[in-house]
PDB file of C-alpha atoms in Angstrom:
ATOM      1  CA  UNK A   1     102.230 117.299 103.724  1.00 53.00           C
ATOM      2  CA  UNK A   2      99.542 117.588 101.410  1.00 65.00           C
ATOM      3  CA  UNK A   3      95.711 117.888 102.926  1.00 68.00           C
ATOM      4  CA  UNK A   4      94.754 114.431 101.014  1.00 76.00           C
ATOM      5  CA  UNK A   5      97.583 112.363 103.298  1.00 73.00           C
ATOM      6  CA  UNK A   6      96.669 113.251 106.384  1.00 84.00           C
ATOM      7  CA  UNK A   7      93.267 111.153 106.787  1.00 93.00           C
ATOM      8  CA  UNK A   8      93.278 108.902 110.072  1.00 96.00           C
ATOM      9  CA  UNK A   9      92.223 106.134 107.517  1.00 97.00           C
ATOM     10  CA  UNK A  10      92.262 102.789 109.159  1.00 97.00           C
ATOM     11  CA  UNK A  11      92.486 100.150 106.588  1.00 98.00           C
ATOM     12  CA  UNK A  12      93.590  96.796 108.089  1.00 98.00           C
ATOM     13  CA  UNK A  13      92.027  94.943 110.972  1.00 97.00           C
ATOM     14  CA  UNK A  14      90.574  92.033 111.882  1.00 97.00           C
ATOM     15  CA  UNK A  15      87.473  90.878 114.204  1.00 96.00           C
ATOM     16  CA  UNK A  16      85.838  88.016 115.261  1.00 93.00           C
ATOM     17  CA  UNK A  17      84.651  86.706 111.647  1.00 93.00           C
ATOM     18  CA  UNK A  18      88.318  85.932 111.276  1.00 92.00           C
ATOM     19  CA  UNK A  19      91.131  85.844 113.966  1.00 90.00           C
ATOM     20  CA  UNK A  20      90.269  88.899 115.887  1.00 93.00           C
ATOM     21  CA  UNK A  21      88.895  88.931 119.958  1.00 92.00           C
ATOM     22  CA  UNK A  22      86.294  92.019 118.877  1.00 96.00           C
ATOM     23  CA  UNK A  23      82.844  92.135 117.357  1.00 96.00           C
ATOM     24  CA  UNK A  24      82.405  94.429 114.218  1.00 98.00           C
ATOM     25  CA  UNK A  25      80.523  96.681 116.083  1.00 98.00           C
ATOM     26  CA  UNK A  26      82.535  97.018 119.049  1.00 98.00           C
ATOM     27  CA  UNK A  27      85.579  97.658 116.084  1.00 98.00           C
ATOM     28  CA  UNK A  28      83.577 100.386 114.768  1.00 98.00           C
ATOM     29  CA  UNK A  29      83.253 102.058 118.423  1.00 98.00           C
ATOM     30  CA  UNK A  30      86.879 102.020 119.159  1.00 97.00           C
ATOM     31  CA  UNK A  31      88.142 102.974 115.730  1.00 97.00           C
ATOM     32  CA  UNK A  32      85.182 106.018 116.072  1.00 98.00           C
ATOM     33  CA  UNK A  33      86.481 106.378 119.686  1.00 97.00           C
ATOM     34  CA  UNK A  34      90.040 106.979 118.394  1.00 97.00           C
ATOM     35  CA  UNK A  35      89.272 109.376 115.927  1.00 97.00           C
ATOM     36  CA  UNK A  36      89.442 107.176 112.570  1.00 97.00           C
ATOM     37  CA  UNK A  37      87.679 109.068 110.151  1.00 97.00           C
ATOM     38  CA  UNK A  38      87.503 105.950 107.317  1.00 98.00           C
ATOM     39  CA  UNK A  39      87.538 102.586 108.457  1.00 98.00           C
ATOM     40  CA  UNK A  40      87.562  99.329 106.381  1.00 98.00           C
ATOM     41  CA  UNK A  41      86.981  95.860 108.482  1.00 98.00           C
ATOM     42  CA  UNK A  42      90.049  93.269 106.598  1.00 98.00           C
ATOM     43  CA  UNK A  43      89.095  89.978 107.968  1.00 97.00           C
ATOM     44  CA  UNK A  44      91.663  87.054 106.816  1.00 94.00           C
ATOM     45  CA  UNK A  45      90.059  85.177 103.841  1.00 94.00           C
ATOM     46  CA  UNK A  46      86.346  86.137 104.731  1.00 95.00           C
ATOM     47  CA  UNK A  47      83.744  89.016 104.039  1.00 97.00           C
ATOM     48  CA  UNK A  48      80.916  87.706 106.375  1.00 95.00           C
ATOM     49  CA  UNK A  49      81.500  90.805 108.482  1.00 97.00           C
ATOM     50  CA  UNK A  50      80.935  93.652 105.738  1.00 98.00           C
ATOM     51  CA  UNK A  51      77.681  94.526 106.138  1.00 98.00           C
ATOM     52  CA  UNK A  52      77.560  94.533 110.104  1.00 98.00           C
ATOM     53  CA  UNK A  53      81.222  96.478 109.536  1.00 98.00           C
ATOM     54  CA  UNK A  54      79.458  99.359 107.230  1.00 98.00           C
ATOM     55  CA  UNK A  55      76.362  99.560 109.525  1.00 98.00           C
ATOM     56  CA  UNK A  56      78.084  99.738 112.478  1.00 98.00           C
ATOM     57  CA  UNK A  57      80.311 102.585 110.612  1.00 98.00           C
ATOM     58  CA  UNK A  58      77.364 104.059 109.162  1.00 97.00           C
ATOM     59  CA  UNK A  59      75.665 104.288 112.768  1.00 97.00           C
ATOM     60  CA  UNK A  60      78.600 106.164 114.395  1.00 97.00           C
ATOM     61  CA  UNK A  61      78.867 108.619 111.481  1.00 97.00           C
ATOM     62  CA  UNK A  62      82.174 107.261 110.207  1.00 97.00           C
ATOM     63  CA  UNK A  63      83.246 106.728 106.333  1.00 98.00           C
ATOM     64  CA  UNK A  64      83.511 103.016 105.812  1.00 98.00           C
ATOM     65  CA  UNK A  65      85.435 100.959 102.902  1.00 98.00           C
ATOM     66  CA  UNK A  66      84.646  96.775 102.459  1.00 98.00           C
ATOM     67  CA  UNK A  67      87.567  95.014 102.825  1.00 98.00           C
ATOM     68  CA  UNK A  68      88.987  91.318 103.118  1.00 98.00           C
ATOM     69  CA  UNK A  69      92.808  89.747 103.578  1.00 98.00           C
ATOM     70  CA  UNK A  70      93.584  86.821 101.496  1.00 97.00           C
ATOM     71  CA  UNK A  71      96.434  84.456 102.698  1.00 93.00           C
ATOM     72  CA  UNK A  72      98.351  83.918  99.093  1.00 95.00           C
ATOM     73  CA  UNK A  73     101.276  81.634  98.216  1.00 92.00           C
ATOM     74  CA  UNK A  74     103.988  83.443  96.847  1.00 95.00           C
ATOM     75  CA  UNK A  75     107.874  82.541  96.257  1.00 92.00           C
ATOM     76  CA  UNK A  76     107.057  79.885  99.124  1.00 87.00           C
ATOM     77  CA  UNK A  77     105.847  81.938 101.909  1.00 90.00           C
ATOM     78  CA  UNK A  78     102.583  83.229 102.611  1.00 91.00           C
ATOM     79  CA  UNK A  79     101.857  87.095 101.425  1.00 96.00           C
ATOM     80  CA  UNK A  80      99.109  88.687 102.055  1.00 97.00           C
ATOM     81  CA  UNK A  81      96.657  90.883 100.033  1.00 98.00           C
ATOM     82  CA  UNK A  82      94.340  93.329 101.150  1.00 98.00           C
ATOM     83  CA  UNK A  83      91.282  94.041  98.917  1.00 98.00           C
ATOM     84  CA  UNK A  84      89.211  97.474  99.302  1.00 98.00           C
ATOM     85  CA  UNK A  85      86.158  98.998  97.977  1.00 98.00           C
ATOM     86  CA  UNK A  86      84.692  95.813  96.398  1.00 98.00           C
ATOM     87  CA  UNK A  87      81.228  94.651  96.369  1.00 98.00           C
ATOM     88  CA  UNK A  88      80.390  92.879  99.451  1.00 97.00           C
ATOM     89  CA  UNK A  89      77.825  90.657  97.298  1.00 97.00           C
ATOM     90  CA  UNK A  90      80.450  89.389  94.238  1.00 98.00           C
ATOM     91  CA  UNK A  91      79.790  85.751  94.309  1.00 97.00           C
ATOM     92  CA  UNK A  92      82.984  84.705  92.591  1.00 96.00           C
ATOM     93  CA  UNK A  93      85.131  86.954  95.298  1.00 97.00           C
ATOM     94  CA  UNK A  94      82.763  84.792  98.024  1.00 96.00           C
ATOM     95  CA  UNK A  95      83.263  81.748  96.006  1.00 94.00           C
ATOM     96  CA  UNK A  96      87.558  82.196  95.837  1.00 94.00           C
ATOM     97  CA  UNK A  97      87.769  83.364  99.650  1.00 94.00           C
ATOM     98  CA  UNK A  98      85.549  79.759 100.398  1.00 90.00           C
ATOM     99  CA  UNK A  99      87.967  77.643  98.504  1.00 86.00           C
ATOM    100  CA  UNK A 100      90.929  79.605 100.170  1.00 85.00           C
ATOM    101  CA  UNK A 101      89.757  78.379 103.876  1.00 84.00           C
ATOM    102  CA  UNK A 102      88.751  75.443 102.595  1.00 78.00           C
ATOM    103  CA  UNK A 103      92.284  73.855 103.111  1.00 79.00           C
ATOM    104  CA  UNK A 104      92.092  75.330 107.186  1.00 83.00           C
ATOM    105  CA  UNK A 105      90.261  72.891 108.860  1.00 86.00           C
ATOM    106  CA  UNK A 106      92.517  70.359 107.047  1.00 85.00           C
ATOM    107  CA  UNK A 107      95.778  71.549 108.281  1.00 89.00           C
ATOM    108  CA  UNK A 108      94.058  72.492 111.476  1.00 93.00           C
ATOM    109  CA  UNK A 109      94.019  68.385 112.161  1.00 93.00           C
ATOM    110  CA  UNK A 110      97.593  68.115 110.711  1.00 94.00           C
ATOM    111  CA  UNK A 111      98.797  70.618 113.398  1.00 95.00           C
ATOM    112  CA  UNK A 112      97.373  69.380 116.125  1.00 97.00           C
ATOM    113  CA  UNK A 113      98.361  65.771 115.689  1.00 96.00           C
ATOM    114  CA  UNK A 114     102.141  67.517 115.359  1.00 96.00           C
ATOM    115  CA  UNK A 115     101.456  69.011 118.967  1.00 97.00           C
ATOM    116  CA  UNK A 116     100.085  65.761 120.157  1.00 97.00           C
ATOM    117  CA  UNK A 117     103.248  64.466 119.302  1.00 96.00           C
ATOM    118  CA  UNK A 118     105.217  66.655 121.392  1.00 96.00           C
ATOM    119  CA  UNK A 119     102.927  66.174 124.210  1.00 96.00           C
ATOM    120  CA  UNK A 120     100.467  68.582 123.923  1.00 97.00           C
ATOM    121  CA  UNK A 121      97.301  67.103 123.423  1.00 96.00           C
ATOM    122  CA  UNK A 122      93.584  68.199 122.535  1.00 96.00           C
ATOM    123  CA  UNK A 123      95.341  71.193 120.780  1.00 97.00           C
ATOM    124  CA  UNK A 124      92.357  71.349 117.561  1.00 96.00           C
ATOM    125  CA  UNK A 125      89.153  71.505 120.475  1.00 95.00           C
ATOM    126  CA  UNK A 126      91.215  73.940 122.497  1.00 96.00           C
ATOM    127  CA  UNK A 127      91.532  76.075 119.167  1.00 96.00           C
ATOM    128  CA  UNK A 128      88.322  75.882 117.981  1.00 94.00           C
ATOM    129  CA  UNK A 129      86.759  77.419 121.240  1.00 92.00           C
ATOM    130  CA  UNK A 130      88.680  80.706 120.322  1.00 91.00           C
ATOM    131  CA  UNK A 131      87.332  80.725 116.993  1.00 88.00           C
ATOM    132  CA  UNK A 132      83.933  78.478 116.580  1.00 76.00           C
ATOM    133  CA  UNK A 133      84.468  78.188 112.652  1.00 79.00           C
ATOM    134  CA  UNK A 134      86.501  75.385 111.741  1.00 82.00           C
ATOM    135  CA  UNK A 135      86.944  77.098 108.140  1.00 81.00           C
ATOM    136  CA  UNK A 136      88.923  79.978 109.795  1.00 83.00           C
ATOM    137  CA  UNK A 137      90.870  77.998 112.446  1.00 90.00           C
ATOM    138  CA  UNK A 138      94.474  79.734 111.890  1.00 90.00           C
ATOM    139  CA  UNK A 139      97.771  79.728 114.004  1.00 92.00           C
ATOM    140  CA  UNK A 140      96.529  82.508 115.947  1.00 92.00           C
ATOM    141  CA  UNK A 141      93.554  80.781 117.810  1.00 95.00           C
ATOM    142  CA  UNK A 142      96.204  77.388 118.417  1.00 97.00           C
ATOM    143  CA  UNK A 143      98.735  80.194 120.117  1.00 96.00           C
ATOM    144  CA  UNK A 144      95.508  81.585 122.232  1.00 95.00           C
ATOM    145  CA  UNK A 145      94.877  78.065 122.964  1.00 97.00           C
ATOM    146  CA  UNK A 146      98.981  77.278 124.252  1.00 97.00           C
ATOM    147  CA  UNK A 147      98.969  80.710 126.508  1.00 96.00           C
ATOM    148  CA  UNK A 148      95.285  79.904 127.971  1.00 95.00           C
ATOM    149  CA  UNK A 149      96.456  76.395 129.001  1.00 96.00           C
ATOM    150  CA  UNK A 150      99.827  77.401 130.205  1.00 97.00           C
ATOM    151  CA  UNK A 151     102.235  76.551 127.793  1.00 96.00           C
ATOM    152  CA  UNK A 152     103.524  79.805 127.084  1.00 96.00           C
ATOM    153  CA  UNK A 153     102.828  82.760 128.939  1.00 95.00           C
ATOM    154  CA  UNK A 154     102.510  84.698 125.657  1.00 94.00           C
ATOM    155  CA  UNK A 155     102.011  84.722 122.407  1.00 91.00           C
ATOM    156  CA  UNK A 156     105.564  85.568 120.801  1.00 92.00           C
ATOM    157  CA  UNK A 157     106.635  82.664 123.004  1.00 95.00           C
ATOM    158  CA  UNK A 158     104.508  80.234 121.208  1.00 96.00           C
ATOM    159  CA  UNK A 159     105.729  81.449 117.435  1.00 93.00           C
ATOM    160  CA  UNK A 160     109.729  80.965 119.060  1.00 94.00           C
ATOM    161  CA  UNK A 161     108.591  77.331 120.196  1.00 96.00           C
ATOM    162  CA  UNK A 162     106.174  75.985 118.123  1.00 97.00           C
ATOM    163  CA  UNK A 163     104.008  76.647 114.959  1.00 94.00           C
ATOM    164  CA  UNK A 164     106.669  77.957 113.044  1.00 92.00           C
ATOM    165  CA  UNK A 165     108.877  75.422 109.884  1.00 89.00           C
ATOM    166  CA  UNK A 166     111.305  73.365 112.018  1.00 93.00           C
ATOM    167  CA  UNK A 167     108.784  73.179 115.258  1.00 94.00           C
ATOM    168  CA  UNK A 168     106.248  71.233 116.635  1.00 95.00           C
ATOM    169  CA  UNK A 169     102.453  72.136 115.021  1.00 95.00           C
ATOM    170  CA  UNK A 170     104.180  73.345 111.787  1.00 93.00           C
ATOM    171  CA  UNK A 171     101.967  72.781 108.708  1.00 89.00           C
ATOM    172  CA  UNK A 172     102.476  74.568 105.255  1.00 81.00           C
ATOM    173  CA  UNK A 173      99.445  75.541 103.845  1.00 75.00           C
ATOM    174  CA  UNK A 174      99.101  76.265  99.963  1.00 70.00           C
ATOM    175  CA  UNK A 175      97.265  79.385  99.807  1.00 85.00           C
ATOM    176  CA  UNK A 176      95.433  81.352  96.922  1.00 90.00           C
ATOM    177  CA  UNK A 177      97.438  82.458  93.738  1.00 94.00           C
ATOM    178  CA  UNK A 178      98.739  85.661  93.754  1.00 97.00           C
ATOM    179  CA  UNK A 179      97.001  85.796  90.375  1.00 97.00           C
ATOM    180  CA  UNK A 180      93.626  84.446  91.911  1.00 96.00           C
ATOM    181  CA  UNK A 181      93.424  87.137  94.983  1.00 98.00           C
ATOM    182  CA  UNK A 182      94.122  89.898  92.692  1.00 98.00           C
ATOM    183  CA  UNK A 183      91.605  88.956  90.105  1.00 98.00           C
ATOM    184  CA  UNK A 184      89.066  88.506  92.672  1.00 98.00           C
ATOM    185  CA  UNK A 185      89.284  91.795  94.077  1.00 98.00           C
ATOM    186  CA  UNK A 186      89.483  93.851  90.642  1.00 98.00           C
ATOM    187  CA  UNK A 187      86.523  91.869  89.100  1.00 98.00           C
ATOM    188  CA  UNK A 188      84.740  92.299  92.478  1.00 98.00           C
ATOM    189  CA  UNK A 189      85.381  96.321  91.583  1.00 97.00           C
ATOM    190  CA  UNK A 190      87.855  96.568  94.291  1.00 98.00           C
ATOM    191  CA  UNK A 191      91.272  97.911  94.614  1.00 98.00           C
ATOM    192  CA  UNK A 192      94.005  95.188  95.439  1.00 98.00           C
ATOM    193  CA  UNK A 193      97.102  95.854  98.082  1.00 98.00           C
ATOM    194  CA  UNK A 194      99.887  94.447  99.736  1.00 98.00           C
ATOM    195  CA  UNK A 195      99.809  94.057 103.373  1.00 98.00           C
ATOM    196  CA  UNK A 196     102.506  95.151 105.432  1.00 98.00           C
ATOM    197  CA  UNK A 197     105.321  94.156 102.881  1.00 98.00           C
ATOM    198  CA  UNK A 198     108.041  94.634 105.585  1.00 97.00           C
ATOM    199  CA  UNK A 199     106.746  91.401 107.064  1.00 95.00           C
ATOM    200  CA  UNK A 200     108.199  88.834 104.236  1.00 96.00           C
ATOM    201  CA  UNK A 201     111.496  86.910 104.429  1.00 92.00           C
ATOM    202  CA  UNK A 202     112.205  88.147 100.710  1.00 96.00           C
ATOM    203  CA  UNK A 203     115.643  88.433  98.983  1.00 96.00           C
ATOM    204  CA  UNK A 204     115.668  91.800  97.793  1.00 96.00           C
ATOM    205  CA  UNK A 205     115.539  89.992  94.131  1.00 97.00           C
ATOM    206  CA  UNK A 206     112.007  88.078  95.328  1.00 97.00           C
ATOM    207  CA  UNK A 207     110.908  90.925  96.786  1.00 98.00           C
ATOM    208  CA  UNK A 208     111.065  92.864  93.493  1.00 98.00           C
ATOM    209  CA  UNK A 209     109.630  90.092  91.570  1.00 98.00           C
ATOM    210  CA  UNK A 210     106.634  90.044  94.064  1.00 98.00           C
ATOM    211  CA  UNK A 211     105.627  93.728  92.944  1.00 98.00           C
ATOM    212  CA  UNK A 212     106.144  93.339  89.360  1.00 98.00           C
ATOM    213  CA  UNK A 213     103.952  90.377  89.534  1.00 98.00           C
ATOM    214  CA  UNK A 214     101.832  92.078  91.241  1.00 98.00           C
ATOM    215  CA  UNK A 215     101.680  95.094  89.177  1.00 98.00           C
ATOM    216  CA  UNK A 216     101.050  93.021  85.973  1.00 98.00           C
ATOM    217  CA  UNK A 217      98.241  91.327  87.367  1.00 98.00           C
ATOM    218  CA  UNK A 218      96.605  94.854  88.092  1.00 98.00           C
ATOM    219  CA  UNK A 219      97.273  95.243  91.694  1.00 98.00           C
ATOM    220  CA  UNK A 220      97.410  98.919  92.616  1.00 98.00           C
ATOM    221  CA  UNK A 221      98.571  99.751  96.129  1.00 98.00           C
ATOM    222  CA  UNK A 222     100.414  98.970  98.808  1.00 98.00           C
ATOM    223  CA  UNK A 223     100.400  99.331 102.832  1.00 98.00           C
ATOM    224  CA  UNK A 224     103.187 101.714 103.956  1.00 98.00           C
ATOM    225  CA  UNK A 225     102.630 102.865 107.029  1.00 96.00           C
ATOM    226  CA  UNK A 226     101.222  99.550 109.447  1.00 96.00           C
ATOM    227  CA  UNK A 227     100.928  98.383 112.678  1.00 92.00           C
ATOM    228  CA  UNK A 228     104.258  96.284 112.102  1.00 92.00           C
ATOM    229  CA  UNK A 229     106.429  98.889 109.937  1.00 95.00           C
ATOM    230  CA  UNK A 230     109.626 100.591 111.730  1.00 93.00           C
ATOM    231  CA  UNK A 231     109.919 104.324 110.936  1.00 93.00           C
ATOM    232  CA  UNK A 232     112.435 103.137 108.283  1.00 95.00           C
ATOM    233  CA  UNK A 233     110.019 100.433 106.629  1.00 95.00           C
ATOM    234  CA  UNK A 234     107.790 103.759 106.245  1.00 95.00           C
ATOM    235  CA  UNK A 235     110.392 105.722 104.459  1.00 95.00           C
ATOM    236  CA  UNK A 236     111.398 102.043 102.577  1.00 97.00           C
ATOM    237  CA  UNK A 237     108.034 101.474 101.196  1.00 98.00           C
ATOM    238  CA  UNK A 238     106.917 105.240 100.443  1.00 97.00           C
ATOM    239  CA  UNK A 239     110.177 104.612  98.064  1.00 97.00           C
ATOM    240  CA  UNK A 240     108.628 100.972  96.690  1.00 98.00           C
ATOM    241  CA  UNK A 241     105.070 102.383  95.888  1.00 98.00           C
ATOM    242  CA  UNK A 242     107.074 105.657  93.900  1.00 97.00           C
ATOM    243  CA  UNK A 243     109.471 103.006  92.287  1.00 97.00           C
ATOM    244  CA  UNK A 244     106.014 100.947  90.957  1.00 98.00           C
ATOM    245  CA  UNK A 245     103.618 103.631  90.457  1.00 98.00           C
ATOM    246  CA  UNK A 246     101.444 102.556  93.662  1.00 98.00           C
ATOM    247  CA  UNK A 247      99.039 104.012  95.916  1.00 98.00           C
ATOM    248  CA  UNK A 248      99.739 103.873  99.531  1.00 98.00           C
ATOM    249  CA  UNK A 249      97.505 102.279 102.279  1.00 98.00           C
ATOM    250  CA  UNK A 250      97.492 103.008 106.187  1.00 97.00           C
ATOM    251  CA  UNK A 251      95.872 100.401 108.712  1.00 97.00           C
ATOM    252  CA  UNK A 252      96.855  98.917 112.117  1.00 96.00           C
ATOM    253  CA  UNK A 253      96.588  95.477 111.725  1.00 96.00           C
ATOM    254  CA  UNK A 254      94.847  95.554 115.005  1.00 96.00           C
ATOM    255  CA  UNK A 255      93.477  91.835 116.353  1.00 95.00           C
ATOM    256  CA  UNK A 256      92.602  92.455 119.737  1.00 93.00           C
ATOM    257  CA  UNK A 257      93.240  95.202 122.857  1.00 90.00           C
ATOM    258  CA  UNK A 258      95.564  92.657 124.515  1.00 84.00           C
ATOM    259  CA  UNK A 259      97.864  91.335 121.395  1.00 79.00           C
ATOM    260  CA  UNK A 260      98.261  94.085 119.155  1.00 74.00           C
ATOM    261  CA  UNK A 261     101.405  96.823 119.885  1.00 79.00           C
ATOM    262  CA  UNK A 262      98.973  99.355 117.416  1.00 91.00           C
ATOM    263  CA  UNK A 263      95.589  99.813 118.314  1.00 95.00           C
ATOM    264  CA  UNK A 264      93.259 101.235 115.564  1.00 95.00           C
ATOM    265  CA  UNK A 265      93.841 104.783 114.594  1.00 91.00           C
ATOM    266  CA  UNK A 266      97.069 105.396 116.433  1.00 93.00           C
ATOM    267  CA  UNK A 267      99.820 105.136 113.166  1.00 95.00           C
ATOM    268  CA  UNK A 268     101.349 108.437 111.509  1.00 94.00           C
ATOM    269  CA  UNK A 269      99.782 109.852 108.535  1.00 94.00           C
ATOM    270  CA  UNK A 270     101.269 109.316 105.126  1.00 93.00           C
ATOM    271  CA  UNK A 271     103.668 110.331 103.657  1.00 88.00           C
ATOM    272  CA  UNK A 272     102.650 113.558 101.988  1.00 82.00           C
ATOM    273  CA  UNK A 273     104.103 113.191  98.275  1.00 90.00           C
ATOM    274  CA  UNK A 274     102.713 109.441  98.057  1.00 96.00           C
ATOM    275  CA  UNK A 275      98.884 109.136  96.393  1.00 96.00           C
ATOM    276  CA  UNK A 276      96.298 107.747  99.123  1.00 97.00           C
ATOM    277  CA  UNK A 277      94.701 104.316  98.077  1.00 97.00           C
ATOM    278  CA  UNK A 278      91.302 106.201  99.188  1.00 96.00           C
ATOM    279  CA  UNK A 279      91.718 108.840  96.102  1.00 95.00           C
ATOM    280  CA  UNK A 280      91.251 105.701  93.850  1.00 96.00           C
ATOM    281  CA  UNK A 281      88.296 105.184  95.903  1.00 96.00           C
ATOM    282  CA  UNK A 282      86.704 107.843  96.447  1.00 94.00           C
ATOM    283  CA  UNK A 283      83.176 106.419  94.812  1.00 94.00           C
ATOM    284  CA  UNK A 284      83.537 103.049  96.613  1.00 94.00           C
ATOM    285  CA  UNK A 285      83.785 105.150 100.175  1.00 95.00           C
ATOM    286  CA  UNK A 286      80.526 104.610 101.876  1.00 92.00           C
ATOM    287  CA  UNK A 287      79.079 107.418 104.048  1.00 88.00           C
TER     288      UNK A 287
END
């Protein structure tokens, strides 16, 4: 294992500013808590958060990286892409990620009147207390709003019965451009990743054609070891980022203390022969 790899770098997670139950600064005290020694705050379409996210890490004496999510269309489903070590103040990153949730409080409506129609009613109000931004109103706060009221007891229950193509409060949502959320990112001076590709219902075909796209439109790295990898996704994807020249990226994907099965900090380290996304960014780190 080479020194470089083994870094408890966090680089995925979410907080209130998106769909996550924790402040930035209460992020920042449990990823210090845990022993994360970089930390980069990945809210879903959004970078609201990024300078309360590098004060708070600044305060506890912990490296911090800017980061953001953006939801993408790609091959018909919905990839995501992870940007770090941009500037927090690029106003045509800003400008992409507003026109990205633009089309959220739209489909917001659409799935709730689906619900309605299978008897579940007020389902956009009961959302939007979970989230108080109708711009980032995602699945996540409608499934909060099913448990709370009684509908499922869970979460996973409400993605098996609704929310999901074929079931009640299913809306596709046409997303950024691969193209676009790359761009953004690089132009922004940021590095460009994809999140937790084990997550996609690719053919191994689409799957390939996803990274080459990537590639070509200067993405860099990609998330191997994540909150929702198995050990063999690891060893899967430390083979993908060799085959296509990538860096890897480590983060927990971590939402909230009661939803997520990896809580910040807790994921093994890299794998030693693969190059860290942080060496690319090693002048974008701030201490």
């Amino acid at each position: 294992m080479h020194p470089k790899n083994i870094l408890n770098a966090d680089l995925h997670c979410h907080s209130v500013v998106s769909d996550g139950t924790l402040t930035p600064e209460v992020l920042a005290e449990r990823a210090k808590t845990n022993g994360v020694e970089l930390w980069a705050l990945t809210d879903h379409d959004e970078i609201s958060g990024q300078h309360r996210a590098m004060a708070a890490a600044r305060a506890r004496g912990m490296a911090y990286l800017t980061g953001t999510e953006i939801s993408v269309t790609f091959a018909g489903e919905t990839v995501h892409i992870v940007g770090l070590g941009f500037d927090p103040d690029d106003a045509a990153l800003a400008q992409g990620l507003r026109d990205t949730r633009g089309g959220r409080e739209q489909r917001a409506m659409e799935m709730s009147e689906s619900l309605a129609k299978a008897g579940i009613h007020g389902a956009f109000e009961g959302a939007l207390k979970f989230v108080g931004n109708p711009e980032l109103i995602s699945r996540t706060h409608f499934a909060r709003f099913l448990v709370e009221t009684g509908v499922c007891r869970e979460t996973p229950e409400v993605f098996r019965k609704y929310l999901t193509e074929g079931k009640p409060g299913y809306v596709p949502h046409r997303w950024a451009t691969l193209k676009d959320a790359v761009t953004w990112i690089t132009q922004a001076k940021g590095v460009a990743i994809i999140a937790h590709p084990g997550r996609y219902n690719f053919s191994a075909n689409e799957e390939y054609a996803l990274f080459t796209e990537f590639k070509a439109h200067g993405g860099c790295g990609v998330e191997v070891v994540t909150g929702s990898h198995t050990k063999q996704e690891f060893v899967k994807y430390a083979e993908t980022a060799k085959e296509f020249g990538l860096a890897a990226s480590r983060g927990s994907d971590f939402h909230s203390p009661d939803e997520s099965h990896t809580d910040l900090g807790k994921l093994p380290f890299l794998p030693g022969e693969l190059t860290p996304v942080w060496e690319l960014l090693a002048d974008r780190i701030q201490q």
